[in-house]
């Protein structure tokens, strides 16, 4: 039988799958995509893999003992019982009802953070939230793992609307090509990161756009511990620094600007508050609390802390002052202890240059982090599935999940509030993998032992599914009709079902419909519609909104038949803070001063030692070992800094068993990159199984030796499926979150700090344990290859 081609869309792009006998046998890029992402190569094997959840399953111990805390949840030897759909739906509906009746809806944690799959209708998290809202609500999560520090800090220092625009309506790469002379990017500009866009993208344009900017003469400076953080096709100068020291570098650049008369004092006076205090701190007149006798944050000081030669810092500062300069702070840089500081210092640096609000200049955060950033257009609305309203107002900052489960009632600080954790009895997760994304996975296992019941909807038997009492098999995006488009996208694409559901997997919408039926709220959940009806309704509502602006798109049937339509979009030529620059009185920012707050009275009034009133240098654990004045205490027996960045071979943990992802592994384990000098010192060689020891645990990995890393730095990307089955090691497969510490950025934002971990790397003695991450748990009959 001849293969047929079916269009689909994922967070890693739009492409086509080849289907033969109801099986995905290959992938083909979209012929119109200028730079298709190789990540799509994971799909065929992942779609039919033996780790697919084929039937509903219940943990044997939960089935036998009923709900309750259980420290054996997630135990590698745990077993499951596969049950009928009607059985699992009865059990789950009964348990939801028991928890909300006995403990109230606050006791249900439905934050369910994660990237599920693309598709406007079958978005796992939105579906779950809609369902939980109809049964009385849930404790939710706030902010993201991606840029949690930015989301809390920027509303305080530039005001909420401007902070939102910083992430949503950003200058296009074309505009950069036109106006920018120098782009200094802290955290580099990884093309492999731009393959990903939440919701998918019609075409991969960021890589080609960066190259075009470089070809037409924009100068790039990549400030990063890794040389290859900026793509080879982009000509760039590499400023190699110790991880976690960007703030020191930025303060020194400001020191040069202030001491050489290059700082734009007219700009600082008119558009900012607090520049004097910051200047007094940078020049050493004041310390971080405003007291006398600080440290001069000179290039020589910064060289000791960051390893960047003082002469290079001087030259860079002068060049930045001379040219039309854009300062980009990649999201990774704030995913570390004191992650607020490099953001705030980066903005302050841009203000000292006086170019904020000019086309192609100022401050940005996100180029090179996500594909839609700089994509050049914002669609005028998107079809959406309504989620309803959550009557419960309980929330946590998203990366506090373990703390919440382990310490109900305990107080904690967040953005000026003293809050306390709710008492969670039921955890409900759909479309995320906390045993991929959270820090200190052994601690997360203890946390998941606390609630009465854990429910997970999954397509695959991930480590998170293996911590659940009730596992609900979900269809993949290839098994259902949907449509895709994202912010910064230009076309809406149909995603018609390509293959039948795997085993007994069902669309989550249908699962919730049956649960809602049992809980007496079917009508409220469905409003009388099937998911297919909702697709039409969501589309037609969007079409009606466009019609009110005299914009026309075809009716739903016309769209579905064509498979792809251009979306009316606003072309993004707006300069961030451009209006504010033109008239700072009429367009005052929504901050207490109406200006950019280089010193924030509000933040200072919180009294946080870990985030005072203006940007300061605070040495996080990664910065230890520099012989600067602010040396951090630890470091001795863990001399290396591990960078846990995004994997280039997949999206997070998704499709880790796929062909492209496994082609990067070394002996079936996650690849750890190390500088040849460090490898020699550690007594390890390329291809070896190495043991990595971090503050919270250990993992094994396969060694790759490369001089693209700064000495003292190793790289182990996230996303290898967590495998706690090895005897003497936390993860046998190479998940860096087995090593990382579970601490927030600061009391202000409490963001994720997983990017940097202090480690020791050593040879693994004896026969290494087998990797068992891709074997379904006991009691589950695998269906698939
Ligand atoms: N150490 C360290 N940790 C990090 C980071 C870091 O830099 N360093 N980065 C962090 C960041 S920025 C992020 S965003 C997080 C990402 O963390 P996650 O978003 O949690 O990671 P994913 O692997 O994308 O998880 C998505 C899950 O959804 C499942 N899924 C796919 N489709 C469906 C569906 O239709 N229905 C259901 N129910 N499930 C589906 C997939 O199988 C997968 O298990 O990780 C964070 N963790
Ligand atoms: N292929 C692929 N693309 C992705 C994802 C994926 O999983 N796979 N995930 C997506 C998601 S959800 C997000 S939020 C974005 C994240 O986007 P980013 O946060 O920008 O991505 P990372 O790859 O984590 O980090 C980028 C680089 O920052 C550098 N870096 C780390 N620490 C420091 C430091 O202290 N100082 C400096 N100057 N540089 C440092 C590292 O060398 C790293 O390679 O990526 C998205 N894109
Ligand atoms: Mo993210």
PDB file of C-alpha atoms in Angstrom, residues 51 90 97-98 105 132 200 240 251 290 311 321 350 366 453 466 546 568 587 607 612 637 658 663 677 699 718:
ATOM      1  CA  UNK A  51       6.113   3.416  26.175  1.00  0.00           C
ATOM      2  CA  UNK A  90     -15.918   5.647  38.153  1.00  0.00           C
ATOM      3  CA  UNK A  97     -15.908  14.152  44.520  1.00  0.00           C
ATOM      4  CA  UNK A  98     -14.513  12.846  47.808  1.00  0.00           C
ATOM      5  CA  UNK A 105     -11.528  22.505  45.752  1.00  0.00           C
ATOM      6  CA  UNK A 132     -11.701  21.611  36.876  1.00  0.00           C
ATOM      7  CA  UNK A 200       3.989  25.732  16.577  1.00  0.00           C
ATOM      8  CA  UNK A 240      33.497  33.665  27.261  1.00  0.00           C
ATOM      9  CA  UNK A 251      28.093  46.359  36.197  1.00  0.00           C
ATOM     10  CA  UNK A 290      23.103  52.322  50.329  1.00  0.00           C
ATOM     11  CA  UNK A 311      40.642  45.213  28.549  1.00  0.00           C
ATOM     12  CA  UNK A 321      28.339  53.470  23.460  1.00  0.00           C
ATOM     13  CA  UNK A 350      20.704  49.737  28.051  1.00  0.00           C
ATOM     14  CA  UNK A 366      14.001  36.330  24.118  1.00  0.00           C
ATOM     15  CA  UNK A 453      -4.073  10.746  44.971  1.00  0.00           C
ATOM     16  CA  UNK A 466       4.963   6.401  36.891  1.00  0.00           C
ATOM     17  CA  UNK A 546     -12.128  39.786  12.486  1.00  0.00           C
ATOM     18  CA  UNK A 568      -4.660  38.867   9.431  1.00  0.00           C
ATOM     19  CA  UNK A 587       3.014  57.937  27.926  1.00  0.00           C
ATOM     20  CA  UNK A 607      13.514  44.087  52.570  1.00  0.00           C
ATOM     21  CA  UNK A 612      17.450  44.616  47.073  1.00  0.00           C
ATOM     22  CA  UNK A 637      34.650  19.182  45.872  1.00  0.00           C
ATOM     23  CA  UNK A 658      12.747   9.085  18.908  1.00  0.00           C
ATOM     24  CA  UNK A 663      21.175   9.560  17.650  1.00  0.00           C
ATOM     25  CA  UNK A 677      41.533  19.829  29.820  1.00  0.00           C
ATOM     26  CA  UNK A 699      23.519  10.767  37.398  1.00  0.00           C
ATOM     27  CA  UNK A 718      17.627  18.614  29.983  1.00  0.00           C
TER      28      UNK A 718
END
